[in-house]
Amino acid sequence: MVRILFFILLVLALGLGFAWLADRPGELSLIWQGQRVEMSLMRAASMLISLFALVLIAIWLIRAIWHSPQTIARYFRARKRDRGYQALSTGLIAAGAGDAVLARKMTARSRSLLREDQEPLIHLLEAQTALIEGRHEEARRKFERMADDPETRELGLRGLYLEAKRLGAHEAARQYAERAAEKAPHLGWATLATLDHRSQAGQWDEAIRLLDQSRAASVPDKKEANRKKAVLLTARAMGKLETDPKSARDDALAALKLDERLVPAALIAAKALFREDNLRKGASILEKIWKQEPHPELARLYVRARGGDSAIDRLKRAKRLESLRGNHPVSLATVAEAALEAREFALARQKAEAAARLAPSESIYMLLADIEEADTGDEGRIRHWMAQALRSPRDPAWTADGVISPFWLPVSPITGRLDAFEWKAPPSQLQPAEEGQLGAEEAIRSLPPLAAAQIAAAETPQISRPEPASTVPPDEQEVRITVPEEKEDASPPAESKDAAGKDEAGKDESTPFFGRRPDDPGVREAAPAEKNEVAFRLF
């Protein structure tokens, strides 16, 4: 654009100059070596400008001829470089696609067309080619050469890190990641890998410092960085809870400021406050997070905050949680458990059945079985609830990488990943027999030992066995002779049928309770009127 403007201005100046000379004509006389030359001023100016142009053209031509060898060499060198870069690009694409033959061919062509000291990507292409061909030792040497070069240090360290991870050399991988994070804190993979390694080793202070450095470089986003720092603070608070409750409380409260939905941080903060006899503040922390998402561990700690409380006091605290987040399965189950301890069976049954309607789970049906056992002792209904528990979804638990933990952990024991545990339903280990139903043997094995033994005993047919020979002398043995009572009428009256449908407590057995009619109503003792036994003692 500047050149075009300059050319236009030059033409305009020449035009204005010739116009000015045309408006002012004159004669030019020149005497040189005895000869007189006369011409007009316009002609003289045109000849002068033409002569100047010819001189410039001659200079350009001489210069072009003089520099022609360098120009030709530069042209062929540029052409060779372009071909080399084309081969390098094709080789990298082939290596990424897994084409070992084409990658090896392009590697040789790139090396012949390009210089290694001028283009370090040749080492990357060679390393990638060696990797896809299975020559890992050669690839490792290439990455080491790249790690020694300041221009390709980060690339070489990442390659060495991935190779160490592949071989299971976690200590070497940690060292490579730490070198990369020290030289370039903006590298996300190095920061996260070093963070995971330090978290595995329990170096919470170092991990928090590294995370703060990476946050200054804006590697993770703000939300992710706050979550990870909250997890690290919670992990450090867990280690200090027994020895330094005050520091543990401060770390847990700082974690809650970063992530107010972190349940483990709230639990640790509340425990530390309870140890300081600050029940009100600890309860307020639990209530605040309970309003957002009820959690069984929060309810358990809240209900049993004071060690000397009676069962009625614990029931009142459970009702307080229900008032904060009503119509929630966890709230209803908490009240049901507290009511069972307080021996208020009607309330416990009502809340447990409501929780089972909202979210059927294994624990709520087992709770109903406990209520039934403590209230009525009806074996048939107990077995019914236990059978419902077998067919219900599993209860949520702290799960990470397929591992179920009874409590929250900051890192995964399998992969070492930070903040891996989630409160969710664990994957079922049982395969359904047909149409989503569990087989009998698999379902029984999934129960606790006592429950499985009870169901197995209930489903096993009873086989009568002969009693062992008595050790009582024959003259002292008692012989029982059963004399059947004569039946007056084959068809009993209607009143007796109605009376037989009720149990001893006056409950109507025909009325179904929550769920469906039990498969096995249990074994009831025969009424005394159904048989008449007369015992005679001989001798």
Coordinates of C-alpha atoms in Angstrom, one line a residue:
M1 CA 0.0 0.0 0.0
V2 CA 2.8 2.4 0.8
R3 CA 4.6 1.6 -2.4
I4 CA 1.5 2.3 -4.5
L5 CA 1.1 5.6 -2.7
F6 CA 4.7 6.5 -3.3
F7 CA 4.4 5.6 -7.0
I8 CA 1.3 7.8 -7.4
L9 CA 3.0 10.7 -5.7
L10 CA 6.0 10.3 -8.0
V11 CA 3.9 10.3 -11.1
L12 CA 2.0 13.3 -9.9
A13 CA 5.2 15.2 -9.2
L14 CA 6.5 14.5 -12.7
G15 CA 3.3 15.6 -14.2
L16 CA 3.2 18.8 -12.3
G17 CA 6.9 19.5 -13.2
F18 CA 6.3 19.0 -16.9
A19 CA 3.2 21.2 -16.7
W20 CA 5.1 23.9 -15.0
L21 CA 7.9 23.8 -17.7
A22 CA 5.3 23.8 -20.5
D23 CA 3.8 27.0 -19.1
R24 CA 7.2 28.6 -19.0
P25 CA 9.0 27.8 -22.4
G26 CA 12.6 28.6 -22.9
E27 CA 15.8 27.8 -24.9
L28 CA 18.8 26.0 -23.6
S29 CA 22.2 26.6 -25.3
L30 CA 25.3 24.5 -24.6
I31 CA 28.8 25.0 -26.1
W32 CA 31.0 21.9 -25.6
Q33 CA 34.4 21.3 -27.4
G34 CA 33.7 24.1 -29.9
Q35 CA 30.2 22.9 -30.8
R36 CA 27.1 24.7 -30.0
V37 CA 24.0 22.7 -29.0
E38 CA 20.7 24.4 -28.7
M39 CA 17.3 22.8 -27.6
S40 CA 14.2 23.7 -25.7
L41 CA 13.9 23.5 -22.0
M42 CA 11.3 20.8 -22.1
R43 CA 13.4 18.6 -24.3
A44 CA 16.4 19.0 -22.1
A45 CA 14.4 18.0 -19.0
S46 CA 13.0 14.9 -20.7
M47 CA 16.5 13.8 -21.8
L48 CA 17.9 14.3 -18.3
I49 CA 15.1 12.2 -16.7
S50 CA 15.5 9.5 -19.3
L51 CA 19.2 9.4 -18.7
F52 CA 18.7 9.0 -14.9
A53 CA 16.3 6.2 -15.5
L54 CA 18.7 4.4 -17.8
V55 CA 21.4 4.6 -15.1
L56 CA 19.1 3.1 -12.5
I57 CA 18.2 0.2 -14.8
A58 CA 21.9 -0.4 -15.6
I59 CA 22.8 -0.5 -11.9
W60 CA 19.9 -3.0 -11.2
L61 CA 21.0 -5.2 -14.0
I62 CA 24.6 -5.3 -13.0
R63 CA 23.6 -6.0 -9.4
A64 CA 21.3 -8.8 -10.4
I65 CA 24.0 -10.5 -12.5
W66 CA 26.5 -10.1 -9.6
H67 CA 24.2 -11.7 -7.0
S68 CA 22.7 -14.3 -9.3
P69 CA 24.7 -17.3 -7.7
Q70 CA 23.4 -16.5 -4.3
T71 CA 19.9 -16.0 -5.6
I72 CA 19.9 -19.3 -7.3
A73 CA 21.3 -21.0 -4.2
R74 CA 18.7 -19.4 -2.0
Y75 CA 16.0 -20.5 -4.3
F76 CA 17.1 -24.1 -4.3
R77 CA 17.6 -24.0 -0.5
A78 CA 14.1 -22.6 0.1
R79 CA 12.7 -25.3 -2.2
K80 CA 14.6 -28.0 -0.2
R81 CA 13.4 -26.5 3.1
D82 CA 9.8 -26.5 1.9
R83 CA 10.0 -30.1 0.8
G84 CA 11.5 -31.0 4.2
Y85 CA 8.7 -29.3 6.1
Q86 CA 6.2 -31.0 3.9
A87 CA 7.8 -34.3 4.7
L88 CA 7.9 -33.5 8.4
S89 CA 4.2 -32.5 8.4
T90 CA 3.3 -35.7 6.6
G91 CA 5.4 -37.8 9.0
L92 CA 3.8 -36.3 12.1
I93 CA 0.3 -36.9 10.7
A94 CA 1.3 -40.5 9.9
A95 CA 2.7 -41.0 13.3
G96 CA -0.4 -39.7 14.9
A97 CA -2.5 -42.0 12.7
G98 CA -0.3 -45.0 13.6
D99 CA 1.1 -45.5 10.1
A100 CA 4.6 -46.7 11.0
V101 CA 5.8 -47.3 7.4
L102 CA 4.9 -43.9 6.1
A103 CA 6.2 -42.2 9.3
R104 CA 9.6 -44.0 9.0
K105 CA 9.8 -43.0 5.3
M106 CA 9.0 -39.4 6.1
T107 CA 11.5 -39.4 9.0
A108 CA 14.3 -40.4 6.7
R109 CA 13.3 -37.8 4.1
S110 CA 13.0 -35.0 6.7
R111 CA 16.4 -35.8 8.1
S112 CA 17.9 -35.6 4.5
L113 CA 16.2 -32.3 3.7
L114 CA 16.4 -30.5 7.1
R115 CA 19.1 -30.0 9.7
E116 CA 18.5 -31.3 13.2
D117 CA 20.0 -28.2 14.9
Q118 CA 17.6 -25.9 13.0
E119 CA 14.4 -28.0 13.3
P120 CA 14.0 -29.9 16.6
L121 CA 10.7 -31.4 15.5
I122 CA 12.7 -34.1 13.7
H123 CA 13.5 -35.6 17.1
L124 CA 9.8 -35.6 18.0
L125 CA 9.0 -37.4 14.7
E126 CA 11.7 -40.0 15.4
A127 CA 10.5 -40.5 18.9
Q128 CA 6.9 -41.0 17.8
T129 CA 7.9 -43.3 15.0
A130 CA 9.9 -45.4 17.5
L131 CA 6.9 -45.5 19.9
I132 CA 4.4 -46.8 17.3
E133 CA 7.0 -49.4 16.2
G134 CA 7.5 -50.6 19.7
R135 CA 11.1 -49.4 20.1
H136 CA 10.5 -47.7 23.5
E137 CA 14.1 -47.6 24.6
E138 CA 15.1 -45.6 21.5
A139 CA 12.1 -43.3 22.0
R140 CA 13.2 -42.7 25.6
R141 CA 16.7 -41.7 24.4
K142 CA 15.1 -39.3 22.0
F143 CA 13.0 -37.7 24.7
E144 CA 16.1 -37.4 26.9
R145 CA 17.9 -35.5 24.2
M146 CA 14.9 -33.3 23.8
A147 CA 14.7 -32.7 27.6
D148 CA 18.3 -31.5 27.5
D149 CA 17.5 -28.9 24.9
P150 CA 16.0 -25.7 26.4
E151 CA 13.8 -25.3 23.3
T152 CA 12.2 -28.7 23.6
R153 CA 12.6 -29.3 27.4
E154 CA 8.9 -29.4 28.2
L155 CA 8.1 -31.7 25.2
G156 CA 10.9 -34.1 26.2
L157 CA 9.8 -34.2 29.9
R158 CA 6.2 -34.9 28.9
G159 CA 7.4 -37.8 26.7
L160 CA 9.5 -39.2 29.6
Y161 CA 6.6 -38.8 32.0
L162 CA 4.3 -40.8 29.8
E163 CA 6.8 -43.5 29.3
A164 CA 7.4 -43.8 33.0
K165 CA 3.7 -44.0 33.6
R166 CA 3.4 -46.7 31.0
L167 CA 6.2 -48.8 32.7
G168 CA 4.7 -48.2 36.2
A169 CA 7.8 -46.2 37.4
H170 CA 5.7 -43.8 39.5
E171 CA 8.8 -42.3 41.2
A172 CA 10.4 -41.5 37.9
A173 CA 7.1 -40.0 36.6
R174 CA 6.9 -37.9 39.7
Q175 CA 10.4 -36.5 39.2
Y176 CA 9.7 -35.7 35.5
A177 CA 6.5 -33.9 36.4
E178 CA 8.1 -31.9 39.2
R179 CA 10.9 -30.8 36.8
A180 CA 8.4 -29.7 34.2
A181 CA 6.3 -27.9 36.9
E182 CA 9.3 -26.1 38.2
K183 CA 10.5 -24.9 34.8
A184 CA 7.0 -24.1 33.5
P185 CA 4.2 -23.7 36.1
H186 CA 1.7 -23.0 33.4
L187 CA 1.8 -26.6 32.2
G188 CA -1.5 -28.1 33.4
W189 CA -0.4 -31.8 33.1
A190 CA 2.7 -31.3 35.1
T191 CA 0.9 -29.3 37.8
L192 CA -1.9 -31.8 38.2
A193 CA 0.5 -34.8 38.1
T194 CA 2.7 -33.3 40.8
L195 CA -0.4 -32.4 42.8
D196 CA -1.6 -36.0 42.7
H197 CA 1.8 -37.4 43.7
R198 CA 2.1 -35.0 46.6
S199 CA -1.4 -35.8 47.7
Q200 CA -0.6 -39.5 47.6
A201 CA 2.4 -38.9 49.8
G202 CA 0.3 -36.8 52.2
Q203 CA 2.3 -33.7 51.6
W204 CA -0.6 -31.4 52.0
D205 CA 1.3 -28.2 52.6
E206 CA 3.4 -28.7 49.4
A207 CA 0.4 -29.6 47.4
I208 CA -1.4 -26.4 48.5
R209 CA 1.6 -24.3 47.7
L210 CA 1.9 -25.8 44.2
L211 CA -1.8 -25.3 43.6
D212 CA -1.5 -21.6 44.6
Q213 CA 1.3 -21.2 42.1
S214 CA -0.7 -22.8 39.4
R215 CA -3.7 -20.6 40.2
A216 CA -1.4 -17.6 39.8
A217 CA -0.5 -18.9 36.3
S218 CA -4.3 -19.5 35.6
V219 CA -3.8 -23.1 34.8
P220 CA -7.0 -24.6 36.2
D221 CA -10.2 -22.5 36.1
K222 CA -11.3 -20.8 39.3
K223 CA -14.0 -23.3 40.2
E224 CA -11.8 -26.3 39.8
A225 CA -9.0 -24.7 41.7
N226 CA -11.3 -23.8 44.6
R227 CA -12.6 -27.4 44.7
K228 CA -9.1 -28.9 44.8
K229 CA -7.9 -26.5 47.4
A230 CA -10.9 -27.3 49.5
V231 CA -10.2 -31.0 49.2
L232 CA -6.6 -30.4 50.2
L233 CA -7.6 -28.3 53.2
T234 CA -10.0 -31.0 54.3
A235 CA -7.4 -33.7 54.0
R236 CA -5.0 -31.7 56.1
A237 CA -7.8 -31.1 58.7
M238 CA -8.4 -34.9 58.9
G239 CA -4.8 -35.4 59.9
K240 CA -5.0 -32.7 62.6
L241 CA -8.3 -33.5 64.1
E242 CA -7.0 -35.8 66.8
T243 CA -3.9 -33.8 67.7
D244 CA -4.8 -30.2 66.9
P245 CA -8.6 -29.7 66.8
K246 CA -8.3 -26.0 66.5
S247 CA -6.1 -26.1 63.4
A248 CA -8.4 -28.7 62.0
R249 CA -11.4 -26.5 62.6
D250 CA -9.7 -23.6 60.8
D251 CA -8.8 -25.7 57.8
A252 CA -12.2 -27.2 57.6
L253 CA -13.9 -23.8 57.8
A254 CA -11.6 -22.4 55.1
A255 CA -12.5 -25.4 52.9
L256 CA -16.2 -24.7 53.4
K257 CA -15.6 -21.1 52.3
L258 CA -14.2 -22.4 49.0
D259 CA -16.8 -25.1 48.5
E260 CA -19.9 -24.9 50.8
R261 CA -21.2 -28.3 49.6
L262 CA -18.2 -30.3 50.7
V263 CA -19.7 -32.7 53.2
P264 CA -16.4 -34.1 54.7
A265 CA -15.2 -30.5 55.5
A266 CA -18.5 -29.8 57.4
L267 CA -18.2 -33.1 59.3
I268 CA -14.6 -32.3 60.4
A269 CA -15.5 -28.7 61.3
A270 CA -18.5 -29.9 63.4
K271 CA -16.5 -32.5 65.2
A272 CA -13.8 -30.0 66.1
L273 CA -16.4 -27.6 67.4
F274 CA -18.2 -30.3 69.4
R275 CA -14.9 -31.2 71.1
E276 CA -14.6 -27.5 72.1
D277 CA -18.1 -27.7 73.5
N278 CA -19.3 -25.3 70.9
L279 CA -22.5 -27.2 70.1
R280 CA -24.5 -24.4 68.7
K281 CA -22.0 -23.3 66.0
G282 CA -21.2 -26.9 65.0
A283 CA -24.9 -27.7 64.7
S284 CA -25.4 -24.5 62.6
I285 CA -22.7 -25.7 60.2
L286 CA -24.4 -29.1 59.8
E287 CA -27.8 -27.5 59.4
K288 CA -26.6 -25.2 56.7
I289 CA -25.2 -27.9 54.5
W290 CA -28.1 -30.2 55.4
K291 CA -30.5 -27.7 53.8
Q292 CA -28.5 -27.9 50.5
E293 CA -28.2 -31.7 50.4
P294 CA -29.1 -34.1 53.2
H295 CA -26.5 -36.7 53.9
P296 CA -26.7 -39.7 56.3
E297 CA -23.3 -38.9 57.9
L298 CA -24.5 -35.4 58.6
A299 CA -27.6 -36.7 60.3
R300 CA -25.7 -39.3 62.3
L301 CA -23.3 -36.6 63.7
Y302 CA -26.1 -34.1 64.3
V303 CA -28.4 -36.5 66.2
R304 CA -25.6 -37.8 68.4
A305 CA -23.9 -34.4 69.0
R306 CA -24.3 -34.7 72.7
G307 CA -23.1 -37.9 74.2
G308 CA -25.5 -37.8 77.2
D309 CA -28.7 -37.4 75.3
S310 CA -31.5 -39.9 75.7
A311 CA -33.3 -41.6 72.9
I312 CA -36.1 -39.0 73.2
D313 CA -33.6 -36.2 72.9
R314 CA -32.1 -37.8 69.8
L315 CA -35.6 -38.1 68.3
K316 CA -36.2 -34.4 68.8
R317 CA -33.0 -33.6 67.0
A318 CA -33.9 -35.9 64.2
K319 CA -37.3 -34.1 63.9
R320 CA -35.4 -30.8 63.7
L321 CA -33.5 -32.1 60.7
E322 CA -36.8 -33.2 59.1
S323 CA -38.2 -29.7 59.6
L324 CA -35.2 -28.2 57.8
R325 CA -35.6 -30.5 54.8
G326 CA -38.9 -32.2 54.8
N327 CA -40.2 -34.9 52.5
H328 CA -36.7 -36.2 51.8
P329 CA -35.8 -39.9 52.1
V330 CA -32.7 -39.3 54.3
S331 CA -34.7 -37.1 56.6
L332 CA -37.5 -39.6 56.9
A333 CA -35.0 -42.5 57.5
T334 CA -33.2 -40.4 60.2
V335 CA -36.5 -39.9 62.1
A336 CA -37.4 -43.6 61.7
E337 CA -34.1 -44.7 63.2
A338 CA -34.3 -42.3 66.1
A339 CA -38.0 -43.4 66.7
L340 CA -37.0 -47.0 66.7
E341 CA -34.4 -46.3 69.4
A342 CA -37.0 -44.4 71.4
R343 CA -39.4 -47.4 71.0
E344 CA -42.0 -45.3 69.2
F345 CA -42.8 -48.0 66.6
A346 CA -45.8 -46.3 65.0
L347 CA -43.8 -43.2 64.1
A348 CA -40.8 -45.3 63.0
R349 CA -43.0 -47.4 60.8
Q350 CA -44.7 -44.4 59.3
K351 CA -41.5 -42.5 58.5
A352 CA -39.7 -45.6 57.2
E353 CA -42.6 -46.5 54.9
A354 CA -42.7 -43.0 53.6
A355 CA -39.0 -43.1 52.9
A356 CA -39.4 -46.4 51.1
R357 CA -42.1 -44.9 48.9
L358 CA -39.9 -42.0 47.9
A359 CA -36.6 -43.8 47.3
P360 CA -36.6 -47.6 47.8
S361 CA -33.2 -48.8 49.0
E362 CA -31.6 -51.7 50.8
S363 CA -31.1 -49.9 54.1
I364 CA -34.6 -48.6 54.4
Y365 CA -36.1 -52.1 54.0
M366 CA -33.7 -53.5 56.5
L367 CA -34.8 -50.8 58.8
L368 CA -38.4 -51.8 58.3
A369 CA -37.4 -55.4 59.1
D370 CA -35.8 -54.2 62.4
I371 CA -38.9 -52.2 63.2
E372 CA -41.1 -55.3 62.5
E373 CA -38.9 -57.5 64.7
A374 CA -38.9 -55.0 67.6
D375 CA -42.6 -54.3 67.3
T376 CA -44.5 -57.5 66.4
G377 CA -41.8 -60.1 65.9
D378 CA -43.8 -61.4 62.9
E379 CA -41.3 -63.7 61.1
G380 CA -43.3 -63.6 57.9
R381 CA -43.2 -59.8 57.6
I382 CA -39.6 -59.7 58.6
R383 CA -38.8 -62.1 55.8
H384 CA -40.9 -60.0 53.5
W385 CA -38.9 -56.8 54.2
M386 CA -35.6 -58.7 53.8
A387 CA -36.7 -60.0 50.5
Q388 CA -37.6 -56.4 49.4
A389 CA -34.1 -55.4 50.5
L390 CA -32.7 -58.0 48.1
R391 CA -34.5 -56.5 45.1
S392 CA -33.9 -52.8 46.0
P393 CA -31.1 -50.6 44.8
R394 CA -27.9 -50.4 46.8
D395 CA -27.4 -47.6 49.2
P396 CA -25.1 -44.7 48.2
A397 CA -21.5 -44.9 49.5
W398 CA -18.1 -43.2 49.0
T399 CA -17.0 -44.7 45.7
A400 CA -13.9 -44.1 43.5
D401 CA -12.6 -46.1 40.6
G402 CA -14.8 -49.1 41.6
V403 CA -13.6 -49.0 45.3
I404 CA -16.1 -48.6 48.1
S405 CA -14.8 -46.9 51.2
P406 CA -16.7 -46.7 54.6
F407 CA -15.5 -43.1 54.9
W408 CA -14.3 -40.3 52.6
L409 CA -10.7 -40.2 51.3
P410 CA -9.0 -37.3 49.6
V411 CA -7.3 -39.5 46.9
S412 CA -8.2 -42.7 45.1
P413 CA -6.3 -45.8 46.4
I414 CA -6.3 -47.1 42.8
T415 CA -5.2 -44.2 40.6
G416 CA -4.1 -41.7 43.2
R417 CA -6.4 -39.1 41.7
L418 CA -7.3 -36.2 43.9
D419 CA -11.0 -35.7 44.8
A420 CA -12.0 -39.0 43.2
F421 CA -14.5 -40.2 45.8
E422 CA -18.2 -39.4 45.2
W423 CA -21.3 -40.2 47.2
K424 CA -23.2 -42.4 44.8
A425 CA -24.7 -45.8 44.5
P426 CA -21.9 -48.3 43.9
P427 CA -22.0 -50.6 40.9
S428 CA -23.8 -53.8 41.5
Q429 CA -21.6 -56.9 41.6
L430 CA -24.5 -59.2 40.9
Q431 CA -25.7 -60.2 37.4
P432 CA -29.5 -60.5 37.0
A433 CA -30.9 -63.9 36.4
E434 CA -33.7 -62.8 34.0
E435 CA -35.6 -59.6 33.3
G436 CA -33.7 -57.7 35.9
Q437 CA -34.4 -60.1 38.8
L438 CA -31.6 -61.6 40.9
G439 CA -31.2 -65.3 41.3
A440 CA -32.0 -66.8 44.7
E441 CA -28.4 -68.0 45.5
E442 CA -26.8 -64.7 44.3
A443 CA -29.3 -62.6 46.3
I444 CA -28.8 -64.6 49.5
R445 CA -25.0 -64.3 49.1
S446 CA -25.3 -60.5 48.8
L447 CA -27.0 -60.2 52.2
P448 CA -25.2 -59.9 55.5
P449 CA -24.3 -63.3 57.0
L450 CA -27.1 -63.3 59.6
A451 CA -29.8 -62.2 57.2
A452 CA -28.7 -64.7 54.5
A453 CA -28.7 -67.5 57.1
Q454 CA -32.2 -66.6 58.1
I455 CA -33.6 -66.5 54.6
A456 CA -31.8 -69.7 53.7
A457 CA -33.2 -71.4 56.7
A458 CA -36.7 -70.2 55.9
E459 CA -36.5 -71.4 52.3
T460 CA -35.0 -74.8 53.1
P461 CA -37.7 -77.5 53.5
Q462 CA -38.0 -78.9 56.9
I463 CA -37.1 -82.6 57.1
S464 CA -38.3 -84.5 60.1
R465 CA -35.6 -86.6 61.7
P466 CA -36.1 -89.4 64.2
E467 CA -35.3 -88.3 67.8
P468 CA -32.4 -90.0 69.4
A469 CA -33.0 -92.9 71.8
S470 CA -33.9 -91.7 75.2
T471 CA -31.7 -92.4 78.1
V472 CA -34.6 -92.5 80.6
P473 CA -35.3 -96.0 81.9
P474 CA -38.3 -97.7 80.4
D475 CA -40.2 -97.8 83.6
E476 CA -40.0 -93.9 83.9
Q477 CA -40.8 -93.1 80.3
E478 CA -43.9 -91.1 79.7
V479 CA -46.1 -92.2 76.8
R480 CA -48.3 -89.6 75.2
I481 CA -51.3 -90.9 73.3
T482 CA -53.2 -88.3 71.3
V483 CA -56.9 -88.8 71.1
P484 CA -58.6 -86.8 68.4
E485 CA -61.7 -85.0 69.5
E486 CA -64.9 -86.0 67.8
K487 CA -66.1 -83.5 65.3
E488 CA -69.6 -82.4 65.8
D489 CA -70.1 -80.6 62.5
A490 CA -67.9 -80.8 59.4
S491 CA -68.6 -77.2 58.5
P492 CA -67.6 -74.7 61.2
P493 CA -69.9 -71.7 61.7
A494 CA -69.2 -68.3 60.1
E495 CA -68.2 -66.8 63.4
S496 CA -65.4 -69.3 63.9
K497 CA -64.1 -68.5 60.4
D498 CA -64.0 -64.8 61.1
A499 CA -62.3 -65.4 64.4
A500 CA -59.7 -67.6 62.8
G501 CA -58.7 -64.7 60.5
K502 CA -57.5 -62.6 63.4
D503 CA -54.4 -63.0 65.5
E504 CA -54.1 -62.9 69.2
A505 CA -53.6 -59.1 69.3
G506 CA -56.8 -58.6 67.4
K507 CA -55.1 -57.5 64.1
D508 CA -56.8 -58.5 60.8
E509 CA -54.3 -60.6 58.9
S510 CA -56.3 -60.2 55.7
T511 CA -55.5 -56.4 55.5
P512 CA -52.3 -55.9 53.5
F513 CA -49.6 -53.7 55.0
F514 CA -47.2 -51.5 53.1
G515 CA -45.8 -53.0 49.9
R516 CA -47.7 -56.3 49.2
R517 CA -48.9 -59.4 51.0
P518 CA -46.0 -61.3 52.4
D519 CA -45.0 -64.5 50.6
D520 CA -44.7 -66.4 53.8
P521 CA -47.0 -65.4 56.7
G522 CA -44.9 -67.3 59.2
V523 CA -45.7 -70.2 61.5
R524 CA -48.4 -69.7 64.1
E525 CA -48.9 -72.0 67.0
A526 CA -52.1 -74.1 66.8
A527 CA -54.9 -73.0 69.1
P528 CA -55.5 -75.2 72.1
A529 CA -59.0 -76.1 70.8
E530 CA -57.7 -77.6 67.6
K531 CA -56.3 -80.8 69.3
N532 CA -56.8 -82.6 72.5
E533 CA -53.9 -84.5 74.0
V534 CA -54.4 -86.9 76.9
A535 CA -51.3 -88.2 78.6
F536 CA -51.2 -91.5 80.5
R537 CA -48.4 -92.6 82.7
L538 CA -47.9 -96.3 82.7
F539 CA -46.4 -98.1 85.6

